[in-house]
Amino acid sequence: MTFHRSIKIAPSILSADFANFGAEIQAIEAQGADWVHVDVMDGHFVPNLTFGPMAVKAFRPHVKTVMDVHLMIAPVDPYIDAYADAGADVLTAHVEAGPHIHRTLQAIRGAGMKAGVALNPGTPAEAVAHLLDLTDLICVMTVNPGFGGQKYIDMTDKVRRLREMIGDREIHIEIDGGMDPTTAPGMVQAGADVLVAGSAVFRGGSVSQPGAYGENMRAIRDAVEAIQ
Ligand code: DX5
Ligand code: ZN
């Protein structure tokens, strides 16, 4: 995985057909997804439950791009090796998930993955000030984590501040929650390069009608390119 600041669309399979993950992943990639975003929820850190490392391992052979695994779980550390074994390329943990995020990021890199750190809407940019040299991706939540299809919460100032703090380090800024053609351009302008989108990619499509996924992703890309 080489670093590039180009705009990447990462559909969240939280909005996919849960009985058909393999075909859904193939469909979004065939329609132009840059990364595949996998939302892991534990019913404890967030009030919803999705899938664990065994399911993520089963997704792996279908993902030809980048498997971007977003852990909304606490604790994180006991599961890092399981997600490395499942084949995550990027493993992201929340700064709010425990007292030892510094150690967690070291362990993620130590297990051979890119290390991501996520910030809830209520957490300031400064929470990652001492983590920048351990981090490959900062995920800025623009909804409170736990569910797809929620209303976008504006985090423009936070993204701008993070881009300044990052300087010339090779760190992606990912935006997660409520991304669509109206909300994505402002985030890119502020400094984001990875756009997670669940409902805005999967709406109106299915594995037998995958063209809608492509149109939905193109609408986001066109909106972003229009302001550049
Ligand atoms: C929220 C998840 C997101 C979510 C995005 O907890 O981390 O990845 O699926 O979904 P939309 O794009 O529908 O807001
Ligand atoms: Zn996510």
mmCIF file of C-alpha atoms and ligand atoms in Angstrom:
data_model
loop_
_atom_site.group_PDB
_atom_site.id
_atom_site.type_symbol
_atom_site.label_atom_id
_atom_site.label_comp_id
_atom_site.label_asym_id
_atom_site.label_seq_id
_atom_site.Cartn_x
_atom_site.Cartn_y
_atom_site.Cartn_z
ATOM 1 C CA MET A 1 0.000 0.000 0.000
ATOM 2 C CA THR A 2 1.757 3.161 -1.178
ATOM 3 C CA PHE A 3 0.816 6.611 0.091
ATOM 4 C CA HIS A 4 -1.080 8.944 -2.246
ATOM 5 C CA ARG A 5 -3.163 12.050 -1.488
ATOM 6 C CA SER A 6 -5.589 11.489 -4.410
ATOM 7 C CA ILE A 7 -9.285 11.302 -3.475
ATOM 8 C CA LYS A 8 -10.404 7.807 -2.523
ATOM 9 C CA ILE A 9 -13.981 6.621 -2.105
ATOM 10 C CA ALA A 10 -14.369 3.886 0.491
ATOM 11 C CA PRO A 11 -17.884 2.416 0.490
ATOM 12 C CA SER A 12 -18.920 1.120 3.913
ATOM 13 C CA ILE A 13 -20.320 -2.399 3.627
ATOM 14 C CA LEU A 14 -22.484 -1.574 6.651
ATOM 15 C CA SER A 15 -25.012 -0.520 3.996
ATOM 16 C CA ALA A 16 -24.571 -3.704 1.901
ATOM 17 C CA ASP A 17 -26.796 -6.793 1.838
ATOM 18 C CA PHE A 18 -25.595 -8.693 4.929
ATOM 19 C CA ALA A 19 -26.493 -12.031 3.314
ATOM 20 C CA ASN A 20 -24.275 -11.339 0.291
ATOM 21 C CA PHE A 21 -21.023 -9.664 1.318
ATOM 22 C CA GLY A 22 -18.740 -11.352 -1.239
ATOM 23 C CA ALA A 23 -20.826 -10.301 -4.225
ATOM 24 C CA GLU A 24 -21.416 -6.817 -2.775
ATOM 25 C CA ILE A 25 -17.672 -6.219 -2.363
ATOM 26 C CA GLN A 26 -17.030 -7.410 -5.926
ATOM 27 C CA ALA A 27 -19.805 -5.147 -7.217
ATOM 28 C CA ILE A 28 -18.556 -1.956 -5.520
ATOM 29 C CA GLU A 29 -14.991 -2.599 -6.663
ATOM 30 C CA ALA A 30 -16.112 -3.278 -10.237
ATOM 31 C CA GLN A 31 -18.028 0.015 -10.079
ATOM 32 C CA GLY A 32 -14.974 2.021 -9.032
ATOM 33 C CA ALA A 33 -14.511 1.833 -5.242
ATOM 34 C CA ASP A 34 -10.945 2.726 -4.239
ATOM 35 C CA TRP A 35 -11.029 1.108 -0.801
ATOM 36 C CA VAL A 36 -13.520 -1.119 1.053
ATOM 37 C CA HIS A 37 -14.521 0.152 4.521
ATOM 38 C CA VAL A 38 -15.465 -2.496 7.081
ATOM 39 C CA ASP A 39 -17.275 -1.290 10.238
ATOM 40 C CA VAL A 40 -16.700 -3.528 13.246
ATOM 41 C CA MET A 41 -19.063 -2.801 16.157
ATOM 42 C CA ASP A 42 -19.218 -4.541 19.509
ATOM 43 C CA GLY A 43 -22.520 -3.486 21.125
ATOM 44 C CA HIS A 44 -20.475 -1.942 23.959
ATOM 45 C CA PHE A 45 -18.298 0.895 22.626
ATOM 46 C CA VAL A 46 -21.167 1.656 20.242
ATOM 47 C CA PRO A 47 -24.807 0.601 20.601
ATOM 48 C CA ASN A 48 -24.784 -1.742 17.614
ATOM 49 C CA LEU A 49 -23.217 -5.071 16.705
ATOM 50 C CA THR A 50 -21.861 -6.120 13.303
ATOM 51 C CA PHE A 51 -19.169 -8.721 12.665
ATOM 52 C CA GLY A 52 -15.911 -10.018 14.093
ATOM 53 C CA PRO A 53 -12.554 -11.226 12.779
ATOM 54 C CA MET A 54 -13.862 -14.481 11.290
ATOM 55 C CA ALA A 55 -16.294 -12.617 9.053
ATOM 56 C CA VAL A 56 -13.629 -10.058 8.117
ATOM 57 C CA LYS A 57 -11.289 -12.910 7.148
ATOM 58 C CA ALA A 58 -14.021 -14.296 4.896
ATOM 59 C CA PHE A 59 -14.325 -10.882 3.155
ATOM 60 C CA ARG A 60 -10.583 -10.736 2.446
ATOM 61 C CA PRO A 61 -10.381 -12.824 -0.751
ATOM 62 C CA HIS A 62 -13.081 -10.639 -2.314
ATOM 63 C CA VAL A 63 -11.235 -7.364 -1.629
ATOM 64 C CA LYS A 64 -8.754 -6.584 -4.390
ATOM 65 C CA THR A 65 -8.178 -2.954 -3.358
ATOM 66 C CA VAL A 66 -7.563 -1.950 0.274
ATOM 67 C CA MET A 67 -9.414 -3.465 3.220
ATOM 68 C CA ASP A 68 -9.935 -0.584 5.656
ATOM 69 C CA VAL A 69 -11.161 -1.951 8.985
ATOM 70 C CA HIS A 70 -12.741 0.539 11.421
ATOM 71 C CA LEU A 71 -12.914 -0.889 14.926
ATOM 72 C CA MET A 72 -15.691 0.548 17.064
ATOM 73 C CA ILE A 73 -14.844 -1.778 19.910
ATOM 74 C CA ALA A 74 -13.354 -1.558 23.402
ATOM 75 C CA PRO A 75 -10.952 -2.956 24.364
ATOM 76 C CA VAL A 76 -8.952 -3.106 21.114
ATOM 77 C CA ASP A 77 -5.588 -4.634 22.009
ATOM 78 C CA PRO A 78 -6.716 -8.267 22.580
ATOM 79 C CA TYR A 79 -8.075 -8.368 19.004
ATOM 80 C CA ILE A 80 -5.241 -6.759 17.005
ATOM 81 C CA ASP A 81 -3.597 -10.035 16.017
ATOM 82 C CA ALA A 82 -6.949 -11.494 14.945
ATOM 83 C CA TYR A 83 -7.537 -8.596 12.532
ATOM 84 C CA ALA A 84 -3.971 -8.877 11.219
ATOM 85 C CA ASP A 85 -4.655 -12.553 10.575
ATOM 86 C CA ALA A 86 -7.967 -11.595 8.920
ATOM 87 C CA GLY A 87 -5.970 -9.548 6.412
ATOM 88 C CA ALA A 88 -6.774 -5.921 7.304
ATOM 89 C CA ASP A 89 -4.584 -3.455 5.403
ATOM 90 C CA VAL A 90 -5.559 -0.509 7.616
ATOM 91 C CA LEU A 91 -6.748 -1.068 11.186
ATOM 92 C CA THR A 92 -8.307 1.944 12.902
ATOM 93 C CA ALA A 93 -8.963 2.240 16.621
ATOM 94 C CA HIS A 94 -10.829 5.028 18.414
ATOM 95 C CA VAL A 95 -8.899 7.404 20.623
ATOM 96 C CA GLU A 96 -11.863 7.164 23.036
ATOM 97 C CA ALA A 97 -11.708 3.347 23.233
ATOM 98 C CA GLY A 98 -9.224 3.169 26.081
ATOM 99 C CA PRO A 99 -6.421 4.871 27.986
ATOM 100 C CA HIS A 100 -3.557 3.431 25.927
ATOM 101 C CA ILE A 101 -4.121 4.472 22.304
ATOM 102 C CA HIS A 102 -0.359 5.128 21.934
ATOM 103 C CA ARG A 103 0.383 1.492 22.754
ATOM 104 C CA THR A 104 -2.483 0.330 20.525
ATOM 105 C CA LEU A 105 -1.107 2.164 17.472
ATOM 106 C CA GLN A 106 2.361 0.726 18.094
ATOM 107 C CA ALA A 107 0.843 -2.749 18.303
ATOM 108 C CA ILE A 108 -1.137 -2.297 15.064
ATOM 109 C CA ARG A 109 2.014 -1.315 13.175
ATOM 110 C CA GLY A 110 3.927 -4.058 14.952
ATOM 111 C CA ALA A 111 1.426 -6.566 13.571
ATOM 112 C CA GLY A 112 2.202 -5.359 10.034
ATOM 113 C CA MET A 113 -0.827 -3.142 9.330
ATOM 114 C CA LYS A 114 -1.250 0.573 8.689
ATOM 115 C CA ALA A 115 -2.423 2.223 11.906
ATOM 116 C CA GLY A 116 -5.493 4.448 11.939
ATOM 117 C CA VAL A 117 -6.868 6.542 14.770
ATOM 118 C CA ALA A 118 -10.507 7.696 14.826
ATOM 119 C CA LEU A 119 -11.991 10.744 16.561
ATOM 120 C CA ASN A 120 -15.617 10.994 17.630
ATOM 121 C CA PRO A 121 -17.341 14.318 16.857
ATOM 122 C CA GLY A 122 -16.882 15.485 20.466
ATOM 123 C CA THR A 123 -13.128 14.830 20.545
ATOM 124 C CA PRO A 124 -10.758 17.656 19.565
ATOM 125 C CA ALA A 125 -8.006 17.422 16.936
ATOM 126 C CA GLU A 126 -5.419 17.919 19.698
ATOM 127 C CA ALA A 127 -6.192 14.422 21.011
ATOM 128 C CA VAL A 128 -3.885 13.050 18.295
ATOM 129 C CA ALA A 129 -1.086 15.649 18.701
ATOM 130 C CA HIS A 130 1.273 13.127 20.309
ATOM 131 C CA LEU A 131 0.285 10.255 18.033
ATOM 132 C CA LEU A 132 1.146 11.671 14.622
ATOM 133 C CA ASP A 133 4.391 9.736 14.204
ATOM 134 C CA LEU A 134 2.587 6.467 14.984
ATOM 135 C CA THR A 135 -0.350 7.065 12.639
ATOM 136 C CA ASP A 136 -1.004 6.399 8.949
ATOM 137 C CA LEU A 137 -4.626 7.577 8.893
ATOM 138 C CA ILE A 138 -6.827 9.853 10.983
ATOM 139 C CA CYS A 139 -10.534 9.079 10.721
ATOM 140 C CA VAL A 140 -12.712 12.091 11.511
ATOM 141 C CA MET A 141 -16.203 10.946 12.453
ATOM 142 C CA THR A 142 -18.900 13.236 11.085
ATOM 143 C CA VAL A 143 -21.631 11.251 12.843
ATOM 144 C CA ASN A 144 -21.645 9.620 16.255
ATOM 145 C CA PRO A 145 -20.500 6.080 15.443
ATOM 146 C CA GLY A 146 -22.856 3.125 15.521
ATOM 147 C CA PHE A 147 -25.208 3.431 12.572
ATOM 148 C CA GLY A 148 -25.277 4.193 8.867
ATOM 149 C CA GLY A 149 -27.565 6.786 7.349
ATOM 150 C CA GLN A 150 -27.235 9.461 10.049
ATOM 151 C CA LYS A 151 -27.170 13.206 9.542
ATOM 152 C CA TYR A 152 -23.784 14.765 8.777
ATOM 153 C CA ILE A 153 -22.177 16.823 11.575
ATOM 154 C CA ASP A 154 -19.878 19.525 10.210
ATOM 155 C CA MET A 155 -16.234 19.053 11.241
ATOM 156 C CA THR A 156 -14.561 21.427 8.760
ATOM 157 C CA ASP A 157 -12.514 23.246 11.417
ATOM 158 C CA LYS A 158 -11.235 19.990 12.876
ATOM 159 C CA VAL A 159 -10.153 18.672 9.474
ATOM 160 C CA ARG A 160 -8.355 21.937 8.661
ATOM 161 C CA ARG A 161 -6.582 21.873 12.003
ATOM 162 C CA LEU A 162 -5.513 18.248 11.511
ATOM 163 C CA ARG A 163 -4.125 18.970 8.043
ATOM 164 C CA GLU A 164 -1.998 21.769 9.582
ATOM 165 C CA MET A 165 -0.827 19.508 12.410
ATOM 166 C CA ILE A 166 0.103 16.723 9.957
ATOM 167 C CA GLY A 167 2.420 18.990 7.943
ATOM 168 C CA ASP A 168 4.386 16.902 5.455
ATOM 169 C CA ARG A 169 3.817 13.548 7.178
ATOM 170 C CA GLU A 170 2.270 10.796 5.039
ATOM 171 C CA ILE A 171 -1.056 10.568 6.879
ATOM 172 C CA HIS A 172 -4.463 10.126 5.265
ATOM 173 C CA ILE A 173 -7.442 12.093 6.570
ATOM 174 C CA GLU A 174 -10.567 9.984 6.257
ATOM 175 C CA ILE A 175 -14.090 11.299 6.782
ATOM 176 C CA ASP A 176 -16.711 8.870 8.022
ATOM 177 C CA GLY A 177 -20.436 9.589 8.239
ATOM 178 C CA GLY A 178 -23.015 11.332 6.087
ATOM 179 C CA MET A 179 -20.738 11.724 3.061
ATOM 180 C CA ASP A 180 -22.648 12.481 -0.160
ATOM 181 C CA PRO A 181 -22.258 14.875 -3.115
ATOM 182 C CA THR A 182 -23.322 17.836 -0.948
ATOM 183 C CA THR A 183 -21.112 17.189 2.088
ATOM 184 C CA ALA A 184 -17.946 15.642 0.590
ATOM 185 C CA PRO A 185 -16.559 18.693 -1.300
ATOM 186 C CA GLY A 186 -16.135 20.813 1.848
ATOM 187 C CA MET A 187 -14.253 18.028 3.577
ATOM 188 C CA VAL A 188 -11.867 17.608 0.653
ATOM 189 C CA GLN A 189 -11.338 21.357 0.533
ATOM 190 C CA ALA A 190 -10.455 21.242 4.248
ATOM 191 C CA GLY A 191 -7.845 18.525 3.635
ATOM 192 C CA ALA A 192 -9.476 15.080 3.522
ATOM 193 C CA ASP A 193 -8.463 12.440 0.974
ATOM 194 C CA VAL A 194 -10.483 9.330 1.953
ATOM 195 C CA LEU A 195 -14.288 9.555 1.883
ATOM 196 C CA VAL A 196 -16.252 6.757 3.542
ATOM 197 C CA ALA A 197 -19.813 6.511 2.267
ATOM 198 C CA GLY A 198 -22.392 3.882 3.113
ATOM 199 C CA SER A 199 -25.966 4.865 2.361
ATOM 200 C CA ALA A 200 -24.975 7.336 -0.389
ATOM 201 C CA VAL A 201 -23.192 4.550 -2.340
ATOM 202 C CA PHE A 202 -25.565 1.636 -1.830
ATOM 203 C CA ARG A 203 -28.882 3.469 -2.241
ATOM 204 C CA GLY A 204 -30.895 2.424 -5.263
ATOM 205 C CA GLY A 205 -28.580 -0.462 -6.196
ATOM 206 C CA SER A 206 -28.056 -4.177 -5.573
ATOM 207 C CA VAL A 207 -25.731 -6.905 -6.812
ATOM 208 C CA SER A 208 -28.108 -7.419 -9.735
ATOM 209 C CA GLN A 209 -28.335 -3.633 -10.331
ATOM 210 C CA PRO A 210 -24.749 -2.574 -9.554
ATOM 211 C CA GLY A 211 -24.804 0.337 -11.994
ATOM 212 C CA ALA A 212 -26.431 2.507 -9.310
ATOM 213 C CA TYR A 213 -23.362 1.996 -7.082
ATOM 214 C CA GLY A 214 -21.181 3.331 -9.881
ATOM 215 C CA GLU A 215 -23.457 6.316 -10.500
ATOM 216 C CA ASN A 216 -23.573 7.117 -6.786
ATOM 217 C CA MET A 217 -19.769 7.037 -6.485
ATOM 218 C CA ARG A 218 -19.397 9.103 -9.653
ATOM 219 C CA ALA A 219 -21.764 11.730 -8.246
ATOM 220 C CA ILE A 220 -19.541 12.112 -5.168
ATOM 221 C CA ARG A 221 -16.357 12.228 -7.278
ATOM 222 C CA ASP A 222 -17.845 14.766 -9.706
ATOM 223 C CA ALA A 223 -18.983 17.014 -6.854
ATOM 224 C CA VAL A 224 -15.494 16.918 -5.329
ATOM 225 C CA GLU A 225 -13.758 17.551 -8.662
ATOM 226 C CA ALA A 226 -16.067 20.477 -9.398
ATOM 227 C CA ILE A 227 -14.577 22.470 -6.500
ATOM 228 C CA GLN A 228 -10.919 21.646 -7.248
HETATM 229 C C1 DX5 B 1 -20.743 4.771 11.420
HETATM 230 C C2 DX5 B 1 -19.793 4.036 10.496
HETATM 231 C C3 DX5 B 1 -19.802 4.553 9.111
HETATM 232 C C4 DX5 B 1 -21.133 4.440 8.428
HETATM 233 C C5 DX5 B 1 -21.240 5.467 7.355
HETATM 234 O O1 DX5 B 1 -20.613 4.291 12.691
HETATM 235 O O2 DX5 B 1 -18.477 4.109 10.981
HETATM 236 O O3 DX5 B 1 -18.782 3.962 8.323
HETATM 237 O O4 DX5 B 1 -21.374 3.198 7.900
HETATM 238 O O5 DX5 B 1 -22.530 5.384 6.830
HETATM 239 P P1 DX5 B 1 -23.238 6.599 6.082
HETATM 240 O O6 DX5 B 1 -22.357 6.944 4.913
HETATM 241 O O7 DX5 B 1 -24.543 6.042 5.707
HETATM 242 O O8 DX5 B 1 -23.294 7.732 7.073
HETATM 243 ZN ZN ZN B 2 -16.703 3.522 9.645
#
